[in-house]
Tab-separated table of N, CA, C and O in Angstrom:
chain	number	residue	atom	x	y	z
Q	29	LEU	N	-3.286	6.436	14.021
Q	29	LEU	CA	-3.654	5.236	13.289
Q	29	LEU	C	-4.817	4.512	13.964
Q	29	LEU	O	-5.702	4.027	13.282
Q	30	ASN	N	-4.803	4.450	15.298
Q	30	ASN	CA	-5.886	3.765	15.996
Q	30	ASN	C	-7.239	4.402	15.725
Q	30	ASN	O	-8.252	3.727	15.680
Q	31	SER	N	-7.265	5.719	15.554
Q	31	SER	CA	-8.534	6.393	15.309
Q	31	SER	C	-9.147	5.984	13.976
Q	31	SER	O	-10.358	6.030	13.801
Q	32	LEU	N	-8.327	5.550	13.012
Q	32	LEU	CA	-8.851	5.076	11.742
Q	32	LEU	C	-9.736	3.856	11.944
Q	32	LEU	O	-10.789	3.729	11.323
Q	33	PHE	N	-9.341	2.950	12.829
Q	33	PHE	CA	-10.124	1.740	13.077
Q	33	PHE	C	-11.397	2.042	13.858
Q	33	PHE	O	-12.360	1.312	13.792
Q	34	ASP	N	-11.405	3.117	14.612
Q	34	ASP	CA	-12.591	3.507	15.365
Q	34	ASP	C	-13.572	4.310	14.526
Q	34	ASP	O	-14.721	4.461	14.899
Q	35	LEU	N	-13.151	4.815	13.391
Q	35	LEU	CA	-13.962	5.697	12.575
Q	35	LEU	C	-15.354	5.156	12.254
Q	35	LEU	O	-16.338	5.853	12.458
Q	36	PRO	N	-15.513	3.915	11.800
Q	36	PRO	CA	-16.856	3.446	11.474
Q	36	PRO	C	-17.780	3.407	12.685
Q	36	PRO	O	-18.984	3.492	12.541
Q	37	LEU	N	-17.249	3.272	13.870
Q	37	LEU	CA	-18.088	3.202	15.055
Q	37	LEU	C	-18.557	4.581	15.502
Q	37	LEU	O	-19.558	4.724	16.169
Q	38	ARG	N	-17.820	5.625	15.137
Q	38	ARG	CA	-18.148	6.968	15.606
Q	38	ARG	C	-18.949	7.786	14.606
Q	38	ARG	O	-19.403	8.861	14.909
Q	39	THR	N	-19.105	7.282	13.382
Q	39	THR	CA	-19.832	8.032	12.364
Q	39	THR	C	-20.898	7.150	11.760
Q	39	THR	O	-21.036	5.984	12.110
Q	40	ASN	N	-21.633	7.681	10.790
Q	40	ASN	CA	-22.641	6.895	10.097
Q	40	ASN	C	-22.025	6.014	9.022
Q	40	ASN	O	-22.703	5.234	8.394
Q	41	MET	N	-20.731	6.152	8.808
Q	41	MET	CA	-20.036	5.333	7.833
Q	41	MET	C	-19.903	3.914	8.387
Q	41	MET	O	-19.695	3.723	9.564
Q	42	ASN	N	-20.034	2.919	7.525
Q	42	ASN	CA	-19.851	1.543	7.997
Q	42	ASN	C	-18.664	0.902	7.295
Q	42	ASN	O	-18.047	1.495	6.427
Q	43	ARG	N	-18.346	-0.342	7.660
Q	43	ARG	CA	-17.185	-1.018	7.083
Q	43	ARG	C	-17.305	-1.147	5.571
Q	43	ARG	O	-16.332	-1.089	4.852
Q	44	GLN	N	-18.505	-1.321	5.083
Q	44	GLN	CA	-18.675	-1.475	3.655
Q	44	GLN	C	-18.272	-0.199	2.929
Q	44	GLN	O	-17.595	-0.249	1.912
Q	45	ASP	N	-18.651	0.960	3.460
Q	45	ASP	CA	-18.291	2.227	2.838
Q	45	ASP	C	-16.794	2.488	2.939
Q	45	ASP	O	-16.175	2.946	2.001
Q	46	LEU	N	-16.202	2.220	4.086
Q	46	LEU	CA	-14.806	2.545	4.334
Q	46	LEU	C	-13.858	1.709	3.491
Q	46	LEU	O	-12.899	2.210	2.931
Q	47	PHE	N	-14.110	0.427	3.377
Q	47	PHE	CA	-13.182	-0.466	2.704
Q	47	PHE	C	-13.636	-0.899	1.315
Q	47	PHE	O	-12.967	-1.668	0.660
Q	48	GLY	N	-14.795	-0.449	0.859
Q	48	GLY	CA	-15.258	-0.769	-0.477
Q	48	GLY	C	-15.768	-2.185	-0.627
Q	48	GLY	O	-15.867	-2.695	-1.723
Q	49	GLY	N	-16.096	-2.851	0.414
Q	49	GLY	CA	-16.626	-4.203	0.383
Q	49	GLY	C	-17.023	-4.594	1.775
Q	49	GLY	O	-17.024	-3.774	2.682
Q	50	TRP	N	-17.370	-5.831	1.958
Q	50	TRP	CA	-17.705	-6.296	3.297
Q	50	TRP	C	-16.839	-7.487	3.626
Q	50	TRP	O	-16.185	-8.065	2.768
Q	51	SER	N	-16.805	-7.833	4.881
Q	51	SER	CA	-15.900	-8.865	5.352
Q	51	SER	C	-16.635	-9.774	6.324
Q	51	SER	O	-16.936	-9.368	7.441
Q	52	PRO	N	-16.946	-11.009	5.911
Q	52	PRO	CA	-17.659	-11.910	6.812
Q	52	PRO	C	-16.782	-12.356	7.984
Q	52	PRO	O	-15.556	-12.415	7.869
Q	53	ALA	N	-17.421	-12.644	9.101
Q	53	ALA	CA	-16.704	-13.136	10.278
Q	53	ALA	C	-16.089	-14.499	9.967
Q	53	ALA	O	-16.710	-15.343	9.322
Q	54	LEU	N	-14.858	-14.707	10.435
Q	54	LEU	CA	-14.133	-15.950	10.180
Q	54	LEU	C	-13.498	-16.423	11.482
Q	54	LEU	O	-12.852	-15.646	12.182
Q	55	ASP	N	-13.702	-17.694	11.817
Q	55	ASP	CA	-13.040	-18.327	12.953
Q	55	ASP	C	-12.151	-19.437	12.411
Q	55	ASP	O	-12.525	-20.127	11.464
Q	56	LEU	N	-10.983	-19.610	13.016
Q	56	LEU	CA	-10.055	-20.655	12.605
Q	56	LEU	C	-9.723	-21.508	13.820
Q	56	LEU	O	-9.305	-20.978	14.848
Q	57	TYR	N	-9.958	-22.806	13.700
Q	57	TYR	CA	-9.711	-23.745	14.791
Q	57	TYR	C	-8.692	-24.776	14.342
Q	57	TYR	O	-8.503	-24.991	13.154
Q	58	GLN	N	-8.088	-25.458	15.320
Q	58	GLN	CA	-7.100	-26.489	15.016
Q	58	GLN	C	-7.210	-27.600	16.045
Q	58	GLN	O	-7.350	-27.349	17.238
Q	59	ASN	N	-7.184	-28.857	15.572
Q	59	ASN	CA	-7.070	-30.005	16.476
Q	59	ASN	C	-5.907	-30.854	15.975
Q	59	ASN	O	-5.141	-30.411	15.117
Q	60	SER	N	-5.764	-32.046	16.482
Q	60	SER	CA	-4.589	-32.844	16.118
Q	60	SER	C	-4.586	-33.281	14.650
Q	60	SER	O	-3.530	-33.544	14.090
Q	61	ASP	N	-5.756	-33.319	14.008
Q	61	ASP	CA	-5.831	-33.803	12.628
Q	61	ASP	C	-6.166	-32.742	11.586
Q	61	ASP	O	-5.836	-32.893	10.417
Q	62	ASN	N	-6.872	-31.678	11.986
Q	62	ASN	CA	-7.396	-30.722	11.016
Q	62	ASN	C	-7.236	-29.275	11.462
Q	62	ASN	O	-7.159	-28.990	12.651
Q	63	VAL	N	-7.268	-28.411	10.463
Q	63	VAL	CA	-7.498	-26.981	10.678
Q	63	VAL	C	-8.899	-26.749	10.114
Q	63	VAL	O	-9.223	-27.231	9.024
Q	64	VAL	N	-9.746	-26.032	10.849
Q	64	VAL	CA	-11.120	-25.811	10.418
Q	64	VAL	C	-11.399	-24.314	10.390
Q	64	VAL	O	-11.163	-23.612	11.373
Q	65	ALA	N	-11.884	-23.843	9.248
Q	65	ALA	CA	-12.287	-22.442	9.093
Q	65	ALA	C	-13.802	-22.391	9.031
Q	65	ALA	O	-14.426	-23.183	8.319
Q	66	VAL	N	-14.398	-21.471	9.789
Q	66	VAL	CA	-15.853	-21.305	9.817
Q	66	VAL	C	-16.159	-19.849	9.495
Q	66	VAL	O	-15.636	-18.941	10.144
Q	67	LEU	N	-17.002	-19.630	8.488
Q	67	LEU	CA	-17.380	-18.276	8.076
Q	67	LEU	C	-18.884	-18.113	8.122
Q	67	LEU	O	-19.621	-19.025	7.758
Q	68	GLU	N	-19.326	-16.927	8.541
Q	68	GLU	CA	-20.739	-16.586	8.522
Q	68	GLU	C	-21.057	-15.926	7.188
Q	68	GLU	O	-20.534	-14.862	6.882
Q	69	LEU	N	-21.901	-16.586	6.392
Q	69	LEU	CA	-22.275	-16.065	5.081
Q	69	LEU	C	-23.790	-16.151	4.878
Q	69	LEU	O	-24.267	-16.758	3.916
Q	70	PRO	N	-24.571	-15.564	5.776
Q	70	PRO	CA	-26.026	-15.687	5.648
Q	70	PRO	C	-26.538	-15.028	4.375
Q	70	PRO	O	-26.023	-14.006	3.936
Q	71	GLY	N	-27.535	-15.672	3.791
Q	71	GLY	CA	-28.175	-15.112	2.612
Q	71	GLY	C	-27.437	-15.352	1.313
Q	71	GLY	O	-27.864	-14.871	0.270
Q	72	MET	N	-26.347	-16.104	1.361
Q	72	MET	CA	-25.602	-16.369	0.131
Q	72	MET	C	-25.972	-17.727	-0.434
Q	72	MET	O	-26.385	-18.626	0.291
Q	73	LYS	N	-25.785	-17.860	-1.734
Q	73	LYS	CA	-25.942	-19.158	-2.392
Q	73	LYS	C	-24.556	-19.772	-2.523
Q	73	LYS	O	-23.571	-19.067	-2.770
Q	74	LYS	N	-24.484	-21.084	-2.363
Q	74	LYS	CA	-23.173	-21.739	-2.417
Q	74	LYS	C	-22.508	-21.572	-3.779
Q	74	LYS	O	-21.286	-21.582	-3.879
Q	75	GLU	N	-23.293	-21.346	-4.828
Q	75	GLU	CA	-22.731	-21.134	-6.154
Q	75	GLU	C	-21.946	-19.828	-6.237
Q	75	GLU	O	-21.141	-19.634	-7.144
Q	76	ASN	N	-22.193	-18.912	-5.300
Q	76	ASN	CA	-21.526	-17.607	-5.317
Q	76	ASN	C	-20.322	-17.541	-4.383
Q	76	ASN	O	-19.822	-16.454	-4.098
Q	77	ILE	N	-19.870	-18.699	-3.896
Q	77	ILE	CA	-18.732	-18.758	-2.979
Q	77	ILE	C	-17.575	-19.475	-3.666
Q	77	ILE	O	-17.766	-20.540	-4.256
Q	78	GLU	N	-16.384	-18.887	-3.599
Q	78	GLU	CA	-15.183	-19.509	-4.163
Q	78	GLU	C	-14.156	-19.704	-3.054
Q	78	GLU	O	-13.954	-18.813	-2.232
Q	79	ILE	N	-13.512	-20.866	-3.064
Q	79	ILE	CA	-12.491	-21.193	-2.066
Q	79	ILE	C	-11.235	-21.605	-2.804
Q	79	ILE	O	-11.297	-22.400	-3.753
Q	80	SER	N	-10.086	-21.064	-2.369
Q	80	SER	CA	-8.819	-21.483	-2.965
Q	80	SER	C	-7.764	-21.614	-1.879
Q	80	SER	O	-7.856	-21.000	-0.818
Q	81	LEU	N	-6.767	-22.430	-2.167
Q	81	LEU	CA	-5.661	-22.673	-1.247
Q	81	LEU	C	-4.379	-22.584	-2.053
Q	81	LEU	O	-4.212	-23.295	-3.049
Q	82	HIS	N	-3.492	-21.660	-1.634
Q	82	HIS	CA	-2.249	-21.468	-2.379
Q	82	HIS	C	-1.146	-21.044	-1.419
Q	82	HIS	O	-1.291	-20.053	-0.695
Q	83	ASP	N	-0.052	-21.791	-1.400
Q	83	ASP	CA	1.120	-21.470	-0.583
Q	83	ASP	C	0.774	-21.214	0.883
Q	83	ASP	O	1.237	-20.238	1.475
Q	84	GLY	N	-0.060	-22.075	1.448
Q	84	GLY	CA	-0.391	-21.960	2.867
Q	84	GLY	C	-1.371	-20.855	3.208
Q	84	GLY	O	-1.560	-20.531	4.379
Q	85	THR	N	-2.014	-20.273	2.200
Q	85	THR	CA	-3.007	-19.232	2.432
Q	85	THR	C	-4.361	-19.694	1.902
Q	85	THR	O	-4.481	-20.066	0.728
Q	86	LEU	N	-5.352	-19.671	2.769
Q	86	LEU	CA	-6.724	-20.009	2.399
Q	86	LEU	C	-7.438	-18.715	2.023
Q	86	LEU	O	-7.395	-17.736	2.772
Q	87	THR	N	-8.075	-18.699	0.870
Q	87	THR	CA	-8.802	-17.516	0.411
Q	87	THR	C	-10.237	-17.899	0.101
Q	87	THR	O	-10.481	-18.867	-0.617
Q	88	ILE	N	-11.171	-17.131	0.652
Q	88	ILE	CA	-12.594	-17.324	0.411
Q	88	ILE	C	-13.109	-16.016	-0.169
Q	88	ILE	O	-12.869	-14.946	0.390
Q	89	SER	N	-13.797	-16.102	-1.288
Q	89	SER	CA	-14.346	-14.902	-1.901
Q	89	SER	C	-15.735	-15.210	-2.432
Q	89	SER	O	-16.128	-16.363	-2.552
Q	90	GLY	N	-16.453	-14.162	-2.729
Q	90	GLY	CA	-17.789	-14.337	-3.269
Q	90	GLY	C	-18.525	-13.023	-3.373
Q	90	GLY	O	-17.945	-11.953	-3.183
Q	91	GLU	N	-19.814	-13.144	-3.653
Q	91	GLU	CA	-20.629	-11.947	-3.788
Q	91	GLU	C	-22.036	-12.239	-3.284
Q	91	GLU	O	-22.639	-13.254	-3.633
Q	92	ARG	N	-22.519	-11.341	-2.445
Q	92	ARG	CA	-23.907	-11.426	-1.981
Q	92	ARG	C	-24.674	-10.334	-2.701
Q	92	ARG	O	-24.310	-9.162	-2.644
Q	93	LYS	N	-25.733	-10.738	-3.373
Q	93	LYS	CA	-26.517	-9.795	-4.151
Q	93	LYS	C	-27.628	-9.202	-3.295
Q	93	LYS	O	-28.091	-9.805	-2.342
Q	94	SER	N	-28.048	-8.021	-3.661
Q	94	SER	CA	-29.131	-7.342	-2.961
Q	94	SER	C	-30.420	-8.129	-3.135
Q	94	SER	O	-30.689	-8.677	-4.207
Q	95	SER	N	-31.246	-8.170	-2.103
Q	95	SER	CA	-32.493	-8.923	-2.179
Q	95	SER	C	-33.672	-8.056	-2.601
Q	95	SER	O	-34.772	-8.543	-2.766
Q	96	SER	N	-33.461	-6.746	-2.787
Q	96	SER	CA	-34.565	-5.887	-3.208
Q	96	SER	C	-34.864	-6.133	-4.683
Q	96	SER	O	-33.989	-6.462	-5.470
Q	97	SER	N	-36.118	-5.993	-5.028
Q	97	SER	CA	-36.522	-6.234	-6.405
Q	97	SER	C	-37.620	-5.253	-6.794
Q	97	SER	O	-38.073	-4.440	-5.997
Q	98	ASN	N	-38.065	-5.352	-8.017
Q	98	ASN	CA	-39.152	-4.520	-8.543
Q	98	ASN	C	-38.839	-3.031	-8.428
Q	98	ASN	O	-39.756	-2.218	-8.258
Q	99	GLY	N	-37.562	-2.646	-8.490
Q	99	GLY	CA	-37.197	-1.242	-8.437
Q	99	GLY	C	-37.484	-0.573	-7.108
Q	99	GLY	O	-37.617	0.641	-7.033
Q	100	GLU	N	-37.567	-1.359	-6.033
Q	100	GLU	CA	-37.838	-0.785	-4.716
Q	100	GLU	C	-36.695	0.123	-4.285
Q	100	GLU	O	-35.536	-0.156	-4.541
Q	101	LYS	N	-37.035	1.205	-3.621
Q	101	LYS	CA	-36.032	2.114	-3.084
Q	101	LYS	C	-35.856	1.789	-1.606
Q	101	LYS	O	-36.816	1.810	-0.847
Q	102	ALA	N	-34.631	1.505	-1.211
Q	102	ALA	CA	-34.362	1.153	0.180
Q	102	ALA	C	-34.447	2.396	1.054
Q	102	ALA	O	-33.861	3.428	0.741
Q	103	GLU	N	-35.170	2.305	2.122
Q	103	GLU	CA	-35.246	3.389	3.099
Q	103	GLU	C	-34.109	3.288	4.103
Q	103	GLU	O	-33.667	4.276	4.660
Q	104	ARG	N	-33.664	2.059	4.346
Q	104	ARG	CA	-32.562	1.822	5.275
Q	104	ARG	C	-31.934	0.477	4.923
Q	104	ARG	O	-32.647	-0.501	4.724
Q	105	THR	N	-30.617	0.431	4.827
Q	105	THR	CA	-29.942	-0.837	4.562
Q	105	THR	C	-28.819	-1.016	5.565
Q	105	THR	O	-27.990	-0.129	5.740
Q	106	GLU	N	-28.829	-2.149	6.226
Q	106	GLU	CA	-27.787	-2.478	7.198
Q	106	GLU	C	-27.094	-3.784	6.857
Q	106	GLU	O	-26.065	-4.090	7.423
Q	107	ARG	N	-27.676	-4.564	5.963
Q	107	ARG	CA	-27.049	-5.815	5.560
Q	107	ARG	C	-26.044	-5.530	4.454
Q	107	ARG	O	-26.308	-4.752	3.550
Q	108	TYR	N	-24.888	-6.162	4.559
Q	108	TYR	CA	-23.841	-5.954	3.573
Q	108	TYR	C	-24.158	-6.723	2.301
Q	108	TYR	O	-24.595	-7.869	2.349
Q	109	VAL	N	-23.927	-6.087	1.170
Q	109	VAL	CA	-24.063	-6.734	-0.129
Q	109	VAL	C	-22.814	-6.407	-0.941
Q	109	VAL	O	-22.060	-5.503	-0.610
Q	110	GLY	N	-22.619	-7.168	-2.000
Q	110	GLY	CA	-21.471	-6.949	-2.866
Q	110	GLY	C	-20.418	-8.019	-2.673
Q	110	GLY	O	-20.657	-9.051	-2.050
Q	111	SER	N	-19.247	-7.754	-3.205
Q	111	SER	CA	-18.161	-8.731	-3.186
Q	111	SER	C	-17.390	-8.690	-1.880
Q	111	SER	O	-17.325	-7.668	-1.217
Q	112	PHE	N	-16.798	-9.826	-1.534
Q	112	PHE	CA	-15.908	-9.907	-0.387
Q	112	PHE	C	-14.759	-10.832	-0.740
Q	112	PHE	O	-14.837	-11.623	-1.680
Q	113	ARG	N	-13.691	-10.711	0.021
Q	113	ARG	CA	-12.527	-11.599	-0.122
Q	113	ARG	C	-11.830	-11.666	1.224
Q	113	ARG	O	-11.447	-10.645	1.774
Q	114	ARG	N	-11.694	-12.871	1.757
Q	114	ARG	CA	-10.981	-13.088	3.021
Q	114	ARG	C	-9.834	-14.042	2.762
Q	114	ARG	O	-10.013	-15.078	2.149
Q	115	SER	N	-8.661	-13.697	3.248
Q	115	SER	CA	-7.499	-14.573	3.160
Q	115	SER	C	-6.927	-14.741	4.553
Q	115	SER	O	-6.875	-13.785	5.327
Q	116	VAL	N	-6.507	-15.964	4.855
Q	116	VAL	CA	-5.913	-16.246	6.152
Q	116	VAL	C	-4.751	-17.209	5.950
Q	116	VAL	O	-4.854	-18.180	5.196
Q	117	SER	N	-3.639	-16.903	6.607
Q	117	SER	CA	-2.480	-17.800	6.573
Q	117	SER	C	-2.749	-18.965	7.506
Q	117	SER	O	-3.148	-18.760	8.657
Q	118	LEU	N	-2.519	-20.159	7.025
Q	118	LEU	CA	-2.755	-21.349	7.843
Q	118	LEU	C	-1.567	-21.589	8.765
Q	118	LEU	O	-0.415	-21.384	8.370
Q	119	PRO	N	-1.824	-22.044	9.996
Q	119	PRO	CA	-0.751	-22.198	10.978
Q	119	PRO	C	0.162	-23.396	10.723
Q	119	PRO	O	1.269	-23.442	11.259
Q	120	VAL	N	-0.304	-24.362	9.930
Q	120	VAL	CA	0.478	-25.564	9.635
Q	120	VAL	C	0.240	-25.969	8.182
Q	120	VAL	O	-0.760	-25.579	7.579
Q	121	PRO	N	1.138	-26.778	7.600
Q	121	PRO	CA	0.888	-27.289	6.250
Q	121	PRO	C	-0.334	-28.213	6.235
Q	121	PRO	O	-0.573	-28.946	7.200
Q	122	VAL	N	-1.108	-28.149	5.163
Q	122	VAL	CA	-2.299	-29.000	5.035
Q	122	VAL	C	-2.218	-29.811	3.748
Q	122	VAL	O	-1.463	-29.474	2.831
Q	123	ASP	N	-3.004	-30.872	3.682
Q	123	ASP	CA	-3.081	-31.721	2.497
Q	123	ASP	C	-4.171	-31.155	1.584
Q	123	ASP	O	-5.359	-31.375	1.810
Q	124	ALA	N	-3.773	-30.427	0.556
Q	124	ALA	CA	-4.723	-29.733	-0.320
Q	124	ALA	C	-5.672	-30.687	-1.036
Q	124	ALA	O	-6.787	-30.307	-1.383
Q	125	ASN	N	-5.250	-31.938	-1.247
Q	125	ASN	CA	-6.090	-32.906	-1.955
Q	125	ASN	C	-7.247	-33.428	-1.113
Q	125	ASN	O	-8.154	-34.059	-1.652
Q	126	LYS	N	-7.227	-33.190	0.184
Q	126	LYS	CA	-8.264	-33.721	1.067
Q	126	LYS	C	-9.148	-32.634	1.691
Q	126	LYS	O	-9.938	-32.913	2.566
Q	127	VAL	N	-9.001	-31.396	1.243
Q	127	VAL	CA	-9.797	-30.296	1.785
Q	127	VAL	C	-11.260	-30.490	1.393
Q	127	VAL	O	-11.566	-30.877	0.266
Q	128	SER	N	-12.166	-30.231	2.348
Q	128	SER	CA	-13.601	-30.328	2.062
Q	128	SER	C	-14.309	-29.105	2.625
Q	128	SER	O	-13.824	-28.462	3.554
Q	129	ALA	N	-15.461	-28.795	2.037
Q	129	ALA	CA	-16.231	-27.639	2.484
Q	129	ALA	C	-17.714	-27.980	2.481
Q	129	ALA	O	-18.192	-28.677	1.590
Q	130	THR	N	-18.415	-27.487	3.503
Q	130	THR	CA	-19.868	-27.639	3.579
Q	130	THR	C	-20.481	-26.272	3.852
Q	130	THR	O	-19.872	-25.430	4.507
Q	131	TYR	N	-21.685	-26.080	3.350
Q	131	TYR	CA	-22.395	-24.823	3.553
Q	131	TYR	C	-23.820	-25.151	3.975
Q	131	TYR	O	-24.553	-25.799	3.234
Q	132	ARG	N	-24.157	-24.734	5.193
Q	132	ARG	CA	-25.481	-25.050	5.721
Q	132	ARG	C	-25.948	-23.914	6.627
Q	132	ARG	O	-25.201	-23.450	7.488
Q	133	ASP	N	-27.178	-23.484	6.425
Q	133	ASP	CA	-27.800	-22.447	7.251
Q	133	ASP	C	-26.942	-21.189	7.357
Q	133	ASP	O	-26.824	-20.589	8.416
Q	134	GLY	N	-26.304	-20.806	6.255
Q	134	GLY	CA	-25.514	-19.585	6.248
Q	134	GLY	C	-24.124	-19.705	6.842
Q	134	GLY	O	-23.418	-18.705	6.985
Q	135	ILE	N	-23.710	-20.919	7.200
Q	135	ILE	CA	-22.389	-21.136	7.788
Q	135	ILE	C	-21.560	-22.007	6.839
Q	135	ILE	O	-21.953	-23.116	6.493
Q	136	LEU	N	-20.408	-21.476	6.423
Q	136	LEU	CA	-19.474	-22.221	5.591
Q	136	LEU	C	-18.405	-22.818	6.487
Q	136	LEU	O	-17.758	-22.097	7.258
Q	137	THR	N	-18.228	-24.133	6.413
Q	137	THR	CA	-17.210	-24.828	7.203
Q	137	THR	C	-16.233	-25.492	6.248
Q	137	THR	O	-16.627	-26.306	5.411
Q	138	ILE	N	-14.971	-25.127	6.375
Q	138	ILE	CA	-13.917	-25.688	5.523
Q	138	ILE	C	-12.995	-26.513	6.409
Q	138	ILE	O	-12.437	-25.995	7.375
Q	139	THR	N	-12.868	-27.797	6.096
Q	139	THR	CA	-12.004	-28.698	6.858
Q	139	THR	C	-10.746	-28.962	6.044
Q	139	THR	O	-10.821	-29.440	4.909
Q	140	LEU	N	-9.609	-28.620	6.639
Q	140	LEU	CA	-8.328	-28.750	5.972
Q	140	LEU	C	-7.476	-29.762	6.751
Q	140	LEU	O	-6.908	-29.418	7.794
Q	141	PRO	N	-7.406	-31.014	6.282
Q	141	PRO	CA	-6.595	-32.009	6.996
Q	141	PRO	C	-5.121	-31.619	7.006
Q	141	PRO	O	-4.576	-31.187	5.996
Q	142	LYS	N	-4.502	-31.758	8.164
Q	142	LYS	CA	-3.078	-31.440	8.282
Q	142	LYS	C	-2.251	-32.420	7.464
Q	142	LYS	O	-2.589	-33.598	7.350
Q	143	ALA	N	-1.154	-31.922	6.913
Q	143	ALA	CA	-0.211	-32.790	6.227
Q	143	ALA	C	0.414	-33.717	7.266
Q	143	ALA	O	0.523	-33.362	8.442
Q	144	GLU	N	0.810	-34.886	6.848
Q	144	GLU	CA	1.352	-35.880	7.784
Q	144	GLU	C	2.510	-35.328	8.609
Q	144	GLU	O	2.619	-35.599	9.794
Q	145	GLU	N	3.365	-34.521	7.983
Q	145	GLU	CA	4.510	-33.993	8.724
Q	145	GLU	C	4.110	-32.971	9.785
Q	145	GLU	O	4.877	-32.671	10.686
Q	146	ALA	N	2.892	-32.440	9.694
Q	146	ALA	CA	2.437	-31.445	10.673
Q	146	ALA	C	1.680	-32.073	11.841
Q	146	ALA	O	1.451	-31.428	12.854
Q	147	LYS	N	1.289	-33.353	11.693
Q	147	LYS	CA	0.542	-34.023	12.759
Q	147	LYS	C	1.475	-34.442	13.886
Q	147	LYS	O	2.617	-34.831	13.646
Q	148	PRO	N	0.976	-34.378	15.110
Q	148	PRO	CA	1.808	-34.853	16.222
Q	148	PRO	C	2.056	-36.361	16.099
Q	148	PRO	O	1.185	-37.104	15.672
Q	149	LYS	N	3.224	-36.771	16.456
Q	149	LYS	CA	3.593	-38.196	16.376
Q	149	LYS	C	3.804	-38.743	17.778
Q	149	LYS	O	4.394	-38.101	18.629
Q	150	ARG	N	3.306	-39.951	17.984
Q	150	ARG	CA	3.514	-40.616	19.255
Q	150	ARG	C	4.779	-41.479	19.124
Q	150	ARG	O	4.930	-42.254	18.170
Q	151	ILE	N	5.636	-41.323	20.069
Q	151	ILE	CA	6.890	-42.094	20.056
Q	151	ILE	C	6.885	-42.997	21.273
Q	151	ILE	O	6.796	-42.549	22.407
Q	152	ASP	N	6.947	-44.300	21.001
Q	152	ASP	CA	6.989	-45.273	22.088
Q	152	ASP	C	8.400	-45.378	22.668
Q	152	ASP	O	9.379	-45.320	21.929
Q	153	VAL	N	8.451	-45.500	23.957
Q	153	VAL	CA	9.736	-45.655	24.642
Q	153	VAL	C	10.099	-47.136	24.642
Q	153	VAL	O	9.286	-47.978	25.056
Q	154	ALA	N	11.300	-47.452	24.176
Q	154	ALA	CA	11.732	-48.859	24.110
Q	154	ALA	C	12.382	-49.253	25.443
Q	154	ALA	O	12.941	-48.469	26.165
């Protein structure tokens, strides 16, 4: 099974060929108030990005179109194009009504405020 994951590194096949799509890098961070997801989506338009939240799972999907035009024939392509879909289970409940997303310089940042019951509470000693 481990050799399956090494396959794209040992042959001319890449992740796009093996899995039928591409998968942008995703980082997930957490602080006392928010869970933050950061994705690398260079070359995409924000209109081509979809974000959904359902049952504690954040899903980001979209499509990056090829930049070649005028019937040009590619001699070499290393940039991923086509559809992608990333889903990640969130570590804590979040307030879906307060989720926000920004897209700047190819980086998508999704801020998911924690639900009140998931935030740490300070208890004063009487």
